[in-house]
Short mmCIF file of C-alpha atoms and ligand atoms in Angstrom, two decimals:
data_model
loop_
_atom_site.label_atom_id
_atom_site.label_comp_id
_atom_site.label_asym_id
_atom_site.label_seq_id
_atom_site.Cartn_x
_atom_site.Cartn_y
_atom_site.Cartn_z
CA UNK A 1 -3.81 32.95 -19.86
CA UNK A 2 -6.34 30.32 -18.96
CA UNK A 3 -6.94 28.95 -15.47
CA UNK A 4 -7.58 25.33 -14.60
CA UNK A 5 -11.14 24.25 -13.55
CA UNK A 6 -11.72 22.14 -11.66
CA UNK A 7 -8.57 20.07 -12.24
CA UNK A 8 -6.60 20.09 -15.37
CA UNK A 9 -5.58 16.38 -14.83
CA UNK A 10 -9.16 14.92 -14.95
CA UNK A 11 -9.25 11.81 -16.84
CA UNK A 12 -12.14 9.57 -17.96
CA UNK A 13 -11.73 7.11 -15.11
CA UNK A 14 -14.37 7.64 -12.55
CA UNK A 15 -15.80 10.76 -14.36
CA UNK A 16 -19.43 9.72 -14.33
CA UNK A 17 -19.14 8.70 -10.65
CA UNK A 18 -17.63 12.14 -9.82
CA UNK A 19 -20.45 13.82 -11.78
CA UNK A 20 -23.07 11.68 -9.93
CA UNK A 21 -21.57 12.62 -6.60
CA UNK A 22 -21.78 16.31 -7.56
CA UNK A 23 -25.37 16.09 -8.78
CA UNK A 24 -27.15 16.80 -5.51
CA UNK A 25 -25.26 20.13 -5.17
CA UNK A 26 -26.65 21.25 -8.50
CA UNK A 27 -30.16 19.89 -8.13
CA UNK A 28 -30.64 21.45 -4.74
CA UNK A 29 -30.35 25.18 -5.77
CA UNK A 30 -33.45 26.73 -7.33
CA UNK A 31 -33.52 27.25 -11.08
CA UNK A 32 -33.04 30.96 -10.37
CA UNK A 33 -29.81 30.25 -8.50
CA UNK A 34 -28.60 27.94 -11.15
CA UNK A 35 -29.12 30.40 -14.00
CA UNK A 36 -27.29 33.07 -11.94
CA UNK A 37 -24.26 31.05 -12.86
CA UNK A 38 -25.19 31.25 -16.51
CA UNK A 39 -25.42 35.06 -16.15
CA UNK A 40 -21.88 35.09 -14.95
CA UNK A 41 -20.82 32.79 -17.70
CA UNK A 42 -22.33 35.14 -20.16
CA UNK A 43 -20.40 38.02 -18.64
CA UNK A 44 -17.11 36.01 -18.74
CA UNK A 45 -17.67 35.11 -22.47
CA UNK A 46 -18.48 38.74 -23.34
CA UNK A 47 -15.36 40.05 -21.54
CA UNK A 48 -13.01 37.37 -22.98
CA UNK A 49 -14.44 37.23 -26.48
CA UNK A 50 -11.04 38.16 -28.19
CA UNK A 51 -9.25 35.41 -26.28
CA UNK A 52 -12.03 32.91 -27.10
CA UNK A 53 -11.58 33.74 -30.80
CA UNK A 54 -7.81 33.32 -30.60
CA UNK A 55 -8.19 29.80 -28.99
CA UNK A 56 -11.04 28.71 -31.44
CA UNK A 57 -9.14 30.01 -34.49
CA UNK A 58 -5.86 28.25 -33.44
CA UNK A 59 -7.77 24.96 -33.24
CA UNK A 60 -10.10 25.45 -36.37
CA UNK A 61 -8.49 27.79 -39.00
CA UNK A 62 -11.81 29.73 -39.06
CA UNK A 63 -12.14 33.30 -39.83
CA UNK A 64 -12.55 35.51 -36.71
CA UNK A 65 -15.93 36.78 -37.80
CA UNK A 66 -17.25 33.20 -38.34
CA UNK A 67 -16.29 32.51 -34.79
CA UNK A 68 -17.75 35.67 -33.39
CA UNK A 69 -21.08 35.36 -35.33
CA UNK A 70 -21.85 31.66 -35.04
CA UNK A 71 -19.92 30.33 -32.11
CA UNK A 72 -19.84 33.27 -29.63
CA UNK A 73 -23.10 35.04 -30.47
CA UNK A 74 -24.84 31.67 -31.00
CA UNK A 75 -23.66 30.33 -27.65
CA UNK A 76 -24.58 33.55 -25.81
CA UNK A 77 -28.05 33.38 -27.36
CA UNK A 78 -28.49 29.95 -25.82
CA UNK A 79 -27.21 30.95 -22.45
CA UNK A 80 -29.43 34.03 -22.36
CA UNK A 81 -32.48 32.05 -23.49
CA UNK A 82 -31.86 29.69 -20.54
CA UNK A 83 -31.53 32.52 -18.11
CA UNK A 84 -34.82 34.08 -19.18
CA UNK A 85 -36.96 30.91 -19.87
CA UNK A 86 -35.69 28.01 -17.77
CA UNK A 87 -37.70 28.88 -14.69
CA UNK A 88 -40.92 28.91 -16.63
CA UNK A 89 -40.13 25.93 -18.90
CA UNK A 90 -39.18 23.68 -15.89
CA UNK A 91 -41.86 24.88 -13.48
CA UNK A 92 -44.45 22.31 -12.39
CA UNK A 93 -47.00 22.07 -15.19
CA UNK A 94 -50.64 21.55 -14.11
CA UNK A 95 -52.61 19.46 -16.50
CA UNK A 96 -56.37 18.83 -16.50
CA UNK A 97 -57.60 15.97 -14.40
CA UNK A 98 -60.66 14.29 -15.88
CA UNK A 99 -64.09 14.63 -14.17
CA UNK A 100 -63.92 10.89 -13.63
CA UNK A 101 -61.10 11.68 -11.13
CA UNK A 102 -62.89 14.50 -9.47
CA UNK A 103 -61.04 16.00 -6.45
CA UNK A 104 -57.57 15.18 -7.59
CA UNK A 105 -54.90 17.43 -9.04
CA UNK A 106 -52.49 16.30 -11.88
CA UNK A 107 -49.09 17.87 -12.59
CA UNK A 108 -45.86 17.17 -14.34
CA UNK A 109 -42.61 17.96 -12.32
CA UNK A 110 -39.45 18.48 -14.41
CA UNK A 111 -36.61 17.17 -12.34
CA UNK A 112 -32.95 16.99 -13.12
CA UNK A 113 -31.91 13.79 -14.99
CA UNK A 114 -28.74 13.39 -13.10
CA UNK A 115 -25.49 13.05 -15.21
CA UNK A 116 -25.51 14.18 -18.95
CA UNK A 117 -22.67 12.99 -21.10
CA UNK A 118 -22.05 15.50 -23.95
CA UNK A 119 -19.90 14.30 -26.87
CA UNK A 120 -19.19 16.95 -29.44
CA UNK A 121 -17.63 17.32 -32.87
CA UNK A 122 -14.98 19.63 -34.16
CA UNK A 123 -16.90 21.99 -36.42
CA UNK A 124 -18.25 24.45 -33.74
CA UNK A 125 -16.09 23.48 -30.76
CA UNK A 126 -17.12 26.59 -28.65
CA UNK A 127 -20.79 26.64 -29.37
CA UNK A 128 -21.00 22.88 -29.07
CA UNK A 129 -19.60 23.14 -25.52
CA UNK A 130 -21.48 26.21 -24.27
CA UNK A 131 -24.99 25.33 -25.62
CA UNK A 132 -25.50 21.93 -24.12
CA UNK A 133 -23.64 22.94 -20.86
CA UNK A 134 -26.01 25.93 -20.46
CA UNK A 135 -29.17 23.80 -21.08
CA UNK A 136 -27.96 21.06 -18.76
CA UNK A 137 -27.07 23.38 -15.91
CA UNK A 138 -30.39 25.15 -16.25
CA UNK A 139 -32.14 21.69 -16.06
CA UNK A 140 -30.04 20.80 -12.98
CA UNK A 141 -27.78 18.08 -14.55
CA UNK A 142 -24.14 17.66 -14.05
CA UNK A 143 -22.15 17.40 -17.27
CA UNK A 144 -19.27 15.31 -18.46
CA UNK A 145 -18.24 17.05 -21.62
CA UNK A 146 -15.91 15.43 -24.20
CA UNK A 147 -14.75 17.74 -26.92
CA UNK A 148 -13.42 16.50 -30.16
CA UNK A 149 -9.83 15.39 -30.06
CA UNK A 150 -9.26 17.69 -33.15
CA UNK A 151 -10.52 20.89 -31.36
CA UNK A 152 -10.03 20.54 -27.68
CA UNK A 153 -9.73 24.32 -26.92
CA UNK A 154 -7.56 23.09 -24.10
CA UNK A 155 -8.30 24.91 -20.79
CA UNK A 156 -10.68 27.43 -22.21
CA UNK A 157 -14.09 26.13 -21.15
CA UNK A 158 -12.82 25.20 -17.70
CA UNK A 159 -11.39 28.69 -17.20
CA UNK A 160 -14.73 30.36 -18.26
CA UNK A 161 -16.66 28.02 -15.95
CA UNK A 162 -14.40 29.08 -13.09
CA UNK A 163 -15.06 32.71 -13.79
CA UNK A 164 -18.73 31.83 -13.57
CA UNK A 165 -18.13 30.20 -10.18
CA UNK A 166 -19.26 26.74 -11.16
CA UNK A 167 -18.72 24.31 -8.38
CA UNK A 168 -16.08 21.53 -9.04
CA UNK A 169 -17.49 18.58 -11.04
CA UNK A 170 -20.76 20.37 -12.08
CA UNK A 171 -19.00 20.22 -15.40
CA UNK A 172 -15.99 18.10 -16.20
CA UNK A 173 -14.13 18.49 -19.47
CA UNK A 174 -12.51 15.19 -20.32
CA UNK A 175 -10.19 15.29 -23.33
CA UNK A 176 -9.65 12.40 -25.68
CA UNK A 177 -10.66 10.56 -28.76
CA UNK A 178 -13.49 8.26 -29.54
CA UNK A 179 -12.23 5.56 -27.25
CA UNK A 180 -12.49 8.02 -24.30
CA UNK A 181 -16.01 8.80 -25.42
CA UNK A 182 -16.94 5.11 -25.45
CA UNK A 183 -15.30 4.70 -22.06
CA UNK A 184 -17.51 7.50 -20.64
CA UNK A 185 -20.63 6.07 -22.08
CA UNK A 186 -19.78 2.65 -20.65
CA UNK A 187 -19.70 4.22 -17.21
CA UNK A 188 -23.44 4.75 -17.43
CA UNK A 189 -24.47 8.44 -17.53
CA UNK A 190 -28.19 9.07 -17.30
CA UNK A 191 -28.32 10.42 -20.92
CA UNK A 192 -25.94 11.05 -23.79
CA UNK A 193 -26.23 14.00 -26.05
CA UNK A 194 -24.09 13.22 -29.02
CA UNK A 195 -23.36 15.57 -31.96
CA UNK A 196 -21.27 14.13 -34.76
CA UNK A 197 -21.29 11.95 -37.82
CA UNK A 198 -24.05 9.46 -38.58
CA UNK A 199 -21.63 6.56 -38.42
CA UNK A 200 -20.51 7.33 -34.97
CA UNK A 201 -24.08 8.12 -33.92
CA UNK A 202 -25.09 4.57 -34.78
CA UNK A 203 -22.27 3.25 -32.57
CA UNK A 204 -23.32 5.51 -29.67
CA UNK A 205 -26.89 4.34 -29.97
CA UNK A 206 -25.80 0.69 -30.09
CA UNK A 207 -23.56 1.07 -26.92
CA UNK A 208 -26.29 3.16 -25.20
CA UNK A 209 -28.84 0.37 -25.89
CA UNK A 210 -26.75 -2.06 -23.80
CA UNK A 211 -27.59 -0.07 -20.73
CA UNK A 212 -30.80 1.50 -21.96
CA UNK A 213 -29.38 5.01 -21.73
CA UNK A 214 -31.41 7.53 -23.60
CA UNK A 215 -29.70 9.28 -26.46
CA UNK A 216 -30.00 12.59 -28.34
CA UNK A 217 -28.31 12.35 -31.65
CA UNK A 218 -27.57 15.40 -33.71
CA UNK A 219 -25.92 14.02 -36.86
CA UNK A 220 -25.08 14.95 -40.37
CA UNK A 221 -27.11 16.71 -42.99
CA UNK A 222 -27.48 17.33 -46.78
CA UNK A 223 -29.59 20.45 -46.59
CA UNK A 224 -31.50 21.67 -49.62
CA UNK A 225 -32.19 25.25 -50.58
CA UNK A 226 -35.12 25.57 -52.95
CA UNK A 227 -35.19 28.80 -54.94
CA UNK A 228 -38.30 29.70 -56.94
CA UNK A 229 -38.21 32.12 -59.86
CA UNK A 230 -39.96 35.02 -58.13
CA UNK A 231 -37.23 35.71 -55.56
CA UNK A 232 -35.01 38.71 -55.18
CA UNK A 233 -31.99 37.07 -56.85
CA UNK A 234 -29.30 39.16 -55.25
CA UNK A 235 -30.59 38.29 -51.79
CA UNK A 236 -31.14 34.61 -52.61
CA UNK A 237 -27.48 34.47 -53.96
CA UNK A 238 -26.22 36.18 -50.83
CA UNK A 239 -28.15 33.64 -48.66
CA UNK A 240 -26.72 30.66 -50.72
CA UNK A 241 -23.18 32.01 -50.31
CA UNK A 242 -23.47 32.40 -46.55
CA UNK A 243 -25.48 29.23 -46.04
CA UNK A 244 -23.05 27.08 -48.11
CA UNK A 245 -19.80 28.77 -47.01
CA UNK A 246 -20.02 29.98 -43.41
CA UNK A 247 -17.63 28.03 -41.28
CA UNK A 248 -16.06 27.05 -44.62
CA UNK A 249 -19.03 24.76 -45.23
CA UNK A 250 -18.37 22.75 -42.13
CA UNK A 251 -21.88 23.08 -40.62
CA UNK A 252 -24.31 20.29 -40.15
CA UNK A 253 -26.93 22.67 -41.59
CA UNK A 254 -24.73 23.99 -44.52
CA UNK A 255 -26.57 24.34 -47.75
CA UNK A 256 -25.37 21.29 -49.63
CA UNK A 257 -27.86 21.33 -52.52
CA UNK A 258 -29.24 24.41 -54.25
CA UNK A 259 -32.31 23.80 -56.39
CA UNK A 260 -33.00 26.80 -58.60
CA UNK A 261 -36.13 27.07 -60.79
CA UNK A 262 -35.71 27.19 -64.64
CA UNK A 263 -36.81 30.76 -65.05
CA UNK A 264 -33.87 32.19 -63.05
CA UNK A 265 -31.26 29.47 -63.27
CA UNK A 266 -29.28 31.17 -66.06
CA UNK A 267 -29.02 34.37 -64.03
CA UNK A 268 -28.70 32.80 -60.64
CA UNK A 269 -25.62 30.68 -61.49
CA UNK A 270 -23.40 33.47 -62.90
CA UNK A 271 -24.42 35.63 -59.82
CA UNK A 272 -23.46 32.88 -57.51
CA UNK A 273 -20.10 32.34 -59.40
CA UNK A 274 -19.29 36.06 -59.03
CA UNK A 275 -20.32 36.02 -55.40
CA UNK A 276 -18.10 33.00 -54.73
CA UNK A 277 -15.18 34.58 -56.48
CA UNK A 278 -15.50 37.65 -54.31
CA UNK A 279 -15.44 35.75 -51.04
CA UNK A 280 -12.34 36.83 -48.96
CA UNK A 281 -10.69 33.70 -47.70
CA UNK A 282 -8.07 34.17 -44.95
CA UNK A 283 -7.29 32.99 -41.47
CA UNK A 284 -7.42 36.62 -40.53
CA UNK A 285 -6.05 38.56 -37.50
CA UNK A 286 -8.65 41.36 -37.41
CA UNK A 287 -12.18 40.16 -38.48
CA UNK A 288 -11.60 41.35 -42.06
CA UNK A 289 -12.26 38.03 -43.88
CA UNK A 290 -15.24 36.00 -44.81
CA UNK A 291 -14.01 32.34 -44.46
CA UNK A 292 -11.02 30.57 -43.25
CA UNK A 293 -9.83 27.02 -43.89
CA UNK A 294 -10.82 23.40 -43.11
CA UNK A 295 -10.55 22.16 -39.58
CA UNK A 296 -9.19 18.61 -40.26
CA UNK A 297 -7.06 16.99 -42.90
CA UNK A 298 -9.50 14.11 -43.02
CA UNK A 299 -12.31 16.44 -44.10
CA UNK A 300 -10.07 17.94 -46.77
CA UNK A 301 -9.69 14.44 -48.17
CA UNK A 302 -13.49 13.92 -48.11
CA UNK A 303 -14.03 17.12 -50.09
CA UNK A 304 -11.21 16.24 -52.49
CA UNK A 305 -12.88 12.83 -53.16
CA UNK A 306 -16.32 14.47 -53.76
CA UNK A 307 -14.83 16.91 -56.18
CA UNK A 308 -12.80 14.34 -58.13
CA UNK A 309 -15.67 11.99 -58.31
CA UNK A 310 -18.05 14.76 -59.56
CA UNK A 311 -15.48 15.83 -62.14
CA UNK A 312 -15.02 12.27 -63.36
CA UNK A 313 -18.85 11.90 -63.77
CA UNK A 314 -19.04 15.03 -65.92
CA UNK A 315 -19.90 17.87 -63.46
CA UNK A 316 -18.67 21.36 -64.26
CA UNK A 317 -16.64 23.07 -61.51
CA UNK A 318 -17.20 26.75 -62.12
CA UNK A 319 -15.09 28.28 -59.27
CA UNK A 320 -12.07 27.08 -57.41
CA UNK A 321 -11.34 24.44 -60.13
CA UNK A 322 -7.59 25.10 -59.59
CA UNK A 323 -7.61 23.86 -55.98
CA UNK A 324 -4.71 21.48 -55.49
CA UNK A 325 -6.80 18.85 -53.62
CA UNK A 326 -4.89 19.23 -50.41
CA UNK A 327 -4.67 22.83 -49.31
CA UNK A 328 -6.92 23.26 -46.18
CA UNK A 329 -8.02 26.70 -47.47
CA UNK A 330 -10.36 25.04 -50.06
CA UNK A 331 -11.67 27.89 -52.19
CA UNK A 332 -15.46 28.23 -52.65
CA UNK A 333 -16.57 25.85 -55.38
CA UNK A 334 -19.73 26.32 -57.43
CA UNK A 335 -20.55 23.11 -59.27
CA UNK A 336 -23.22 22.48 -61.85
CA UNK A 337 -24.33 19.60 -64.19
CA UNK A 338 -24.00 17.13 -61.46
CA UNK A 339 -25.15 13.62 -62.30
CA UNK A 340 -27.42 11.87 -59.76
CA UNK A 341 -24.97 9.15 -59.02
CA UNK A 342 -22.12 11.63 -57.95
CA UNK A 343 -21.09 11.33 -54.36
CA UNK A 344 -21.65 15.05 -53.98
CA UNK A 345 -25.33 14.60 -54.82
CA UNK A 346 -26.12 12.44 -51.79
CA UNK A 347 -23.35 12.22 -49.29
CA UNK A 348 -22.51 14.92 -46.82
CA UNK A 349 -19.55 17.01 -48.27
CA UNK A 350 -18.97 19.35 -45.30
CA UNK A 351 -16.80 21.81 -47.22
CA UNK A 352 -17.19 25.07 -49.12
CA UNK A 353 -18.93 23.54 -52.07
CA UNK A 354 -22.11 24.95 -53.72
CA UNK A 355 -23.79 22.29 -56.00
CA UNK A 356 -26.57 23.87 -58.06
CA UNK A 357 -29.24 21.95 -59.74
CA UNK A 358 -32.09 23.08 -62.05
CA UNK A 359 -35.84 22.28 -61.41
CA UNK A 360 -39.05 23.00 -63.07
CA UNK A 361 -42.10 22.34 -60.87
CA UNK A 362 -42.93 22.72 -57.21
CA UNK A 363 -43.62 18.95 -56.96
CA UNK A 364 -40.26 18.14 -58.53
CA UNK A 365 -38.44 20.46 -56.09
CA UNK A 366 -40.13 18.75 -53.09
CA UNK A 367 -39.35 15.32 -54.43
CA UNK A 368 -35.72 15.96 -55.08
CA UNK A 369 -35.16 17.75 -51.86
CA UNK A 370 -36.74 14.78 -49.95
CA UNK A 371 -34.79 12.18 -51.95
CA UNK A 372 -32.08 12.12 -49.16
CA UNK A 373 -31.39 9.79 -46.24
CA UNK A 374 -30.66 12.90 -44.25
CA UNK A 375 -33.26 15.32 -42.95
CA UNK A 376 -31.71 18.05 -40.75
CA UNK A 377 -32.93 21.47 -42.09
CA UNK A 378 -33.61 23.23 -45.30
CA UNK A 379 -34.83 26.50 -46.91
CA UNK A 380 -37.46 27.54 -49.35
CA UNK A 381 -37.21 30.92 -51.13
CA UNK A 382 -40.25 32.54 -52.84
CA UNK A 383 -42.23 35.85 -52.68
CA UNK A 384 -45.39 33.60 -52.58
CA UNK A 385 -45.52 32.80 -48.95
CA UNK A 386 -48.38 30.44 -49.30
CA UNK A 387 -46.25 28.41 -51.83
CA UNK A 388 -43.12 28.64 -49.60
CA UNK A 389 -45.04 27.54 -46.56
CA UNK A 390 -46.70 24.65 -48.46
CA UNK A 391 -43.22 23.41 -49.65
CA UNK A 392 -41.72 23.94 -46.25
CA UNK A 393 -44.43 21.70 -44.71
CA UNK A 394 -43.79 19.00 -47.42
CA UNK A 395 -40.04 18.76 -46.57
CA UNK A 396 -38.93 15.76 -44.42
CA UNK A 397 -36.59 17.73 -42.20
CA UNK A 398 -36.29 18.96 -38.59
CA UNK A 399 -36.51 22.62 -39.43
CA UNK A 400 -37.10 25.01 -42.46
CA UNK A 401 -36.24 28.56 -42.91
CA UNK A 402 -38.44 30.61 -45.34
CA UNK A 403 -36.63 33.17 -47.37
CA UNK A 404 -33.58 32.84 -45.05
CA UNK A 405 -30.98 30.26 -44.41
CA UNK A 406 -29.73 28.42 -41.32
CA UNK A 407 -32.20 30.58 -39.35
CA UNK A 408 -33.99 27.93 -37.44
CA UNK A 409 -30.94 26.97 -35.47
CA UNK A 410 -30.19 30.69 -34.82
CA UNK A 411 -33.43 30.90 -32.86
CA UNK A 412 -32.82 29.56 -29.37
CA UNK A 413 -36.55 29.14 -28.73
CA UNK A 414 -36.84 26.64 -31.42
CA UNK A 415 -36.02 22.96 -30.76
CA UNK A 416 -33.23 21.75 -33.01
CA UNK A 417 -32.74 18.25 -34.51
CA UNK A 418 -33.31 16.12 -37.47
CA UNK A 419 -34.99 13.01 -38.89
CA UNK A 420 -33.65 9.99 -40.60
CA UNK A 421 -29.86 9.92 -40.84
CA UNK A 422 -29.71 13.28 -39.28
CA UNK A 423 -30.63 11.87 -35.88
CA UNK A 424 -33.26 11.99 -33.34
CA UNK A 425 -34.39 13.92 -30.31
CA UNK A 426 -34.40 17.72 -30.05
CA UNK A 427 -32.35 20.20 -28.09
CA UNK A 428 -32.86 23.85 -27.37
CA UNK A 429 -36.11 25.56 -26.76
CA UNK A 430 -38.66 24.41 -24.25
CA UNK A 431 -38.84 20.93 -25.87
CA UNK A 432 -35.01 20.68 -25.77
CA UNK A 433 -34.62 21.95 -22.29
CA UNK A 434 -37.25 19.39 -21.04
CA UNK A 435 -35.28 16.65 -22.94
CA UNK A 436 -32.50 17.28 -20.34
CA UNK A 437 -35.04 16.87 -17.51
CA UNK A 438 -37.06 13.97 -16.11
CA UNK A 439 -40.73 14.50 -16.60
CA UNK A 440 -42.33 13.10 -13.51
CA UNK A 441 -46.11 12.68 -13.65
CA UNK A 442 -47.88 13.27 -10.35
CA UNK A 443 -51.50 12.92 -9.17
CA UNK A 444 -52.37 14.44 -5.78
CA UNK A 445 -55.53 13.20 -4.10
CA UNK A 446 -56.47 15.30 -1.14
CA UNK A 447 -59.40 13.02 -0.09
CA UNK A 448 -58.10 10.14 2.06
CA UNK A 449 -61.47 8.54 3.11
CA UNK A 450 -63.07 7.68 -0.22
CA UNK A 451 -62.64 4.20 -1.56
CA UNK A 452 -62.42 4.52 -5.32
CA UNK A 453 -65.24 3.07 -7.34
CA UNK A 454 -62.85 1.20 -9.67
CA UNK A 455 -61.10 -0.50 -6.67
CA UNK A 456 -62.21 -3.85 -5.36
CA UNK A 457 -64.57 -5.43 -4.69
CA UNK A 458 -65.92 -5.94 -8.20
CA UNK A 459 -69.59 -7.12 -8.13
CA UNK A 460 -72.32 -7.55 -10.71
CA UNK A 461 -74.07 -4.36 -9.62
CA UNK A 462 -70.92 -2.42 -9.71
CA UNK A 463 -70.13 -3.80 -13.10
CA UNK A 464 -73.58 -2.56 -14.41
CA UNK A 465 -73.23 0.97 -12.78
CA UNK A 466 -69.74 1.29 -14.17
CA UNK A 467 -70.99 0.38 -17.62
CA UNK A 468 -73.76 3.01 -17.45
CA UNK A 469 -71.39 5.60 -16.19
CA UNK A 470 -68.92 4.83 -19.01
CA UNK A 471 -71.60 4.83 -21.72
CA UNK A 472 -72.69 8.27 -20.49
CA UNK A 473 -69.18 9.68 -20.18
CA UNK A 474 -67.92 8.57 -23.64
CA UNK A 475 -71.14 9.19 -25.53
CA UNK A 476 -72.08 12.13 -27.81
CA UNK A 477 -75.48 12.55 -26.28
CA UNK A 478 -76.71 15.97 -25.30
CA UNK A 479 -77.44 14.73 -21.81
CA UNK A 480 -74.12 12.98 -21.32
CA UNK A 481 -73.03 15.04 -18.31
CA UNK A 482 -76.24 14.74 -16.31
CA UNK A 483 -76.32 11.00 -17.07
CA UNK A 484 -72.66 10.73 -16.05
CA UNK A 485 -73.39 12.62 -12.74
CA UNK A 486 -76.37 10.32 -12.10
CA UNK A 487 -74.53 7.02 -12.66
CA UNK A 488 -71.33 8.33 -11.23
CA UNK A 489 -73.02 9.20 -7.89
CA UNK A 490 -74.83 5.91 -7.84
CA UNK A 491 -71.60 4.11 -8.47
CA UNK A 492 -69.86 6.06 -5.73
CA UNK A 493 -72.62 5.48 -3.21
CA UNK A 494 -72.67 1.82 -4.09
CA UNK A 495 -68.87 1.55 -3.73
CA UNK A 496 -68.98 3.06 -0.27
CA UNK A 497 -71.54 0.39 0.82
CA UNK A 498 -69.92 -2.52 -1.04
CA UNK A 499 -66.83 -2.60 1.13
CA UNK A 500 -66.23 -5.99 2.44
P1 NAD B 601 -17.36 12.12 -35.34
O1 NAD B 601 -18.59 11.33 -35.33
O2 NAD B 601 -16.16 11.64 -35.97
O3 NAD B 601 -16.94 12.53 -33.86
C1 NAD B 601 -17.83 13.17 -33.05
C2 NAD B 601 -17.37 12.90 -31.53
O4 NAD B 601 -17.60 11.63 -31.23
C3 NAD B 601 -15.84 13.23 -31.28
O5 NAD B 601 -15.85 13.90 -29.99
C4 NAD B 601 -15.30 11.88 -31.20
O6 NAD B 601 -14.15 11.80 -30.44
C5 NAD B 601 -16.37 11.04 -30.65
N1 NAD B 601 -16.40 9.58 -30.89
C6 NAD B 601 -16.02 9.01 -31.95
N2 NAD B 601 -16.19 7.61 -31.89
C7 NAD B 601 -16.82 7.40 -30.70
C8 NAD B 601 -17.34 6.29 -30.03
N3 NAD B 601 -17.26 5.05 -30.64
N4 NAD B 601 -18.01 6.54 -28.80
C9 NAD B 601 -18.02 7.66 -28.31
N5 NAD B 601 -17.52 8.89 -28.84
C10 NAD B 601 -17.00 8.70 -30.06
O7 NAD B 601 -17.75 13.55 -35.98
P2 NAD B 601 -16.97 14.74 -36.40
O8 NAD B 601 -16.15 14.33 -37.66
O9 NAD B 601 -16.19 15.29 -35.26
O10 NAD B 601 -17.99 15.87 -36.75
C11 NAD B 601 -18.49 16.06 -38.06
C12 NAD B 601 -19.95 15.50 -38.09
O11 NAD B 601 -20.76 16.13 -37.12
C13 NAD B 601 -20.57 15.81 -39.38
O12 NAD B 601 -21.20 14.69 -39.95
C14 NAD B 601 -21.58 16.86 -39.05
O13 NAD B 601 -22.74 17.02 -39.81
C15 NAD B 601 -22.00 16.46 -37.67
N6 NAD B 601 -22.58 17.61 -36.91
C16 NAD B 601 -23.93 17.60 -36.61
C17 NAD B 601 -24.52 18.55 -35.91
C18 NAD B 601 -25.91 18.65 -35.54
O14 NAD B 601 -26.33 19.32 -34.63
N7 NAD B 601 -26.75 17.85 -36.19
C19 NAD B 601 -23.66 19.72 -35.50
C20 NAD B 601 -22.30 19.71 -35.82
C21 NAD B 601 -21.84 18.64 -36.56
#
C-alpha cells in the first residue's frame, strides 16, 4: 500500500513556485547531508523491489526481469553513483590562474540551479523518475517531476521519497498529459530536463526559448549495431536479441538496425531467427519470461504501420509474420531485404523488431550507420579492437559500445545523450551532474592595495610597456619568461606611479 508524499492532491498550479520556496531548504544542507537521503532512497527501493515491479508491470506490460534489470538496477546504479561521487564532482574546482594575474586564485563553484522540471516518457517510468531525481537532489535542485500520462505509477515515487525522508516539495510529482507539462514549463523553472520524442522535444525547446530556459533533450534514436565477420557469432546474436528486444524494443537506445558483414550474414540471420523464436514472451508473475508487451496502443499502431510498409515494399518478415497487427504482445520480428525507402529503415520503430542489413566494407558500414537524422548510441562488434575503435570514433552518436550493446547507458559514470534528432545536453556522470548545477566562476584577489596595470589611466608609456610585456608573454622565444618578468615589473612600477 503506497503512502502519499507530500500531498496526493498536488496540481500543476503553483508547482514551480512551491519548488522555488523549498529550494533553500535543499541548497542549505551539505552535499553529504543531501546524499544521505539518497542512501535512504536506495534502501527503500531495495526493500520494496517486488512492489515496485508490480506497479511498473501494471502500467507497462513489461516482463518482471526487464523491470528488475533495467529500471530498478539501473536506477539504483545512478543513486549509488551520486552517493559516492557527488561531493567530489560538485566540490569547488581550482583552475590555474595565469602568471599575468599573479597573486589571485581562480575557482569554479558548482551551485544549485534552483528548480528543475523533469518531463519523462512512458518506456522506463521508474528509471526515468529515479535517475533525474537522484542527480537533481545531489546537485541541490528541487524537482517538479511530470511522469507520462500513460505510466503514472500513481503514488509509488511519492511513497519511496517519504520513506527516504525527503522534505515536502523537494520533489513534487505532478500527474497529467502534455498540456500539464506545457503549463509547468510556462511557470518558469530554472531548467527543463525532457526525455521523449523528437517532435515533443522541439516543442519544449521552442517554449523554453521564450523564457530563455536551458534545456536538456534526451530524444529518440535509430541505433545501429555493426557486426564484422570475425565476431563470436553466438555472442553477437545474443547481444542483438537483447539490444533489440529488451523492454520489448521500447528503448531509446534499442538496436534498430543490424548491419552484418557479408562473410557471416548467411549464418548470422538464421541464428538470429532461431534466437527470436526462442524468446519467451509473457507478462509474467515470477520473473520467468524474457519480454512482455507494448506499453501504449499508439506505439502498437506505429509498429504495425512500419511492418505493413516494409512488407508492401518487399521486405521479408522472418519471424512473427503471423502477428495480427493489434495484439500488444508483438512477437519478435526479424526482417531482412529492407529497401532504403521503407519507414523501418529510417524512422524510430520502438518495438520488438530486428531489421538486418548486409554490408561489405568498413567504410560502407560507417556511411550507412551515419545516414540517419538520429545519433543516440550504437555498437561495433569485432575481434579486431583497432578496427572496432576506429569505427566507433567515426560514428556520429553520443555513445558507442564495443563488443557489447546498450552498455554506455548502463555505466552511471558516463554522460548520456545524443546528437542531431536524438537531442542535446548530457545527463549522468560528472558532466551530467554538473549540468544540473550552476557553474559559477570566481577570482579571489587577496591583494587590496595594488592598482592593476590594465586599469586606467592609459598613457603612451603604459601602452608601450604593455606591448613589450605582451610580446614577451605570447612569444615562443627561449627568454620569454625573463622578458615577461622584466616588462611586467616595469609596467607594474609605472602603474603605481601613474595614478592620477
Ligand atoms: P512524448 O514526447 O510523446 O512524451 C514525453 C513526455 O512529454 C510525456 O510526459 C508527455 O506528457 C510530455 N509532453 C507532451 N507534449 C508536451 C508539451 N507540449 N509540453 C510539455 N510536455 C509535453 O514521448 P513518449 O511517446 O512518451 O516517449 C517515447 C519517446 O521517448 C521515444 O521517441 C523515445 O526514443 C524517447 N526516449 C528517449 C530517451 C533518451 O534518453 N534519449 C529515453 C527514453 C525514451
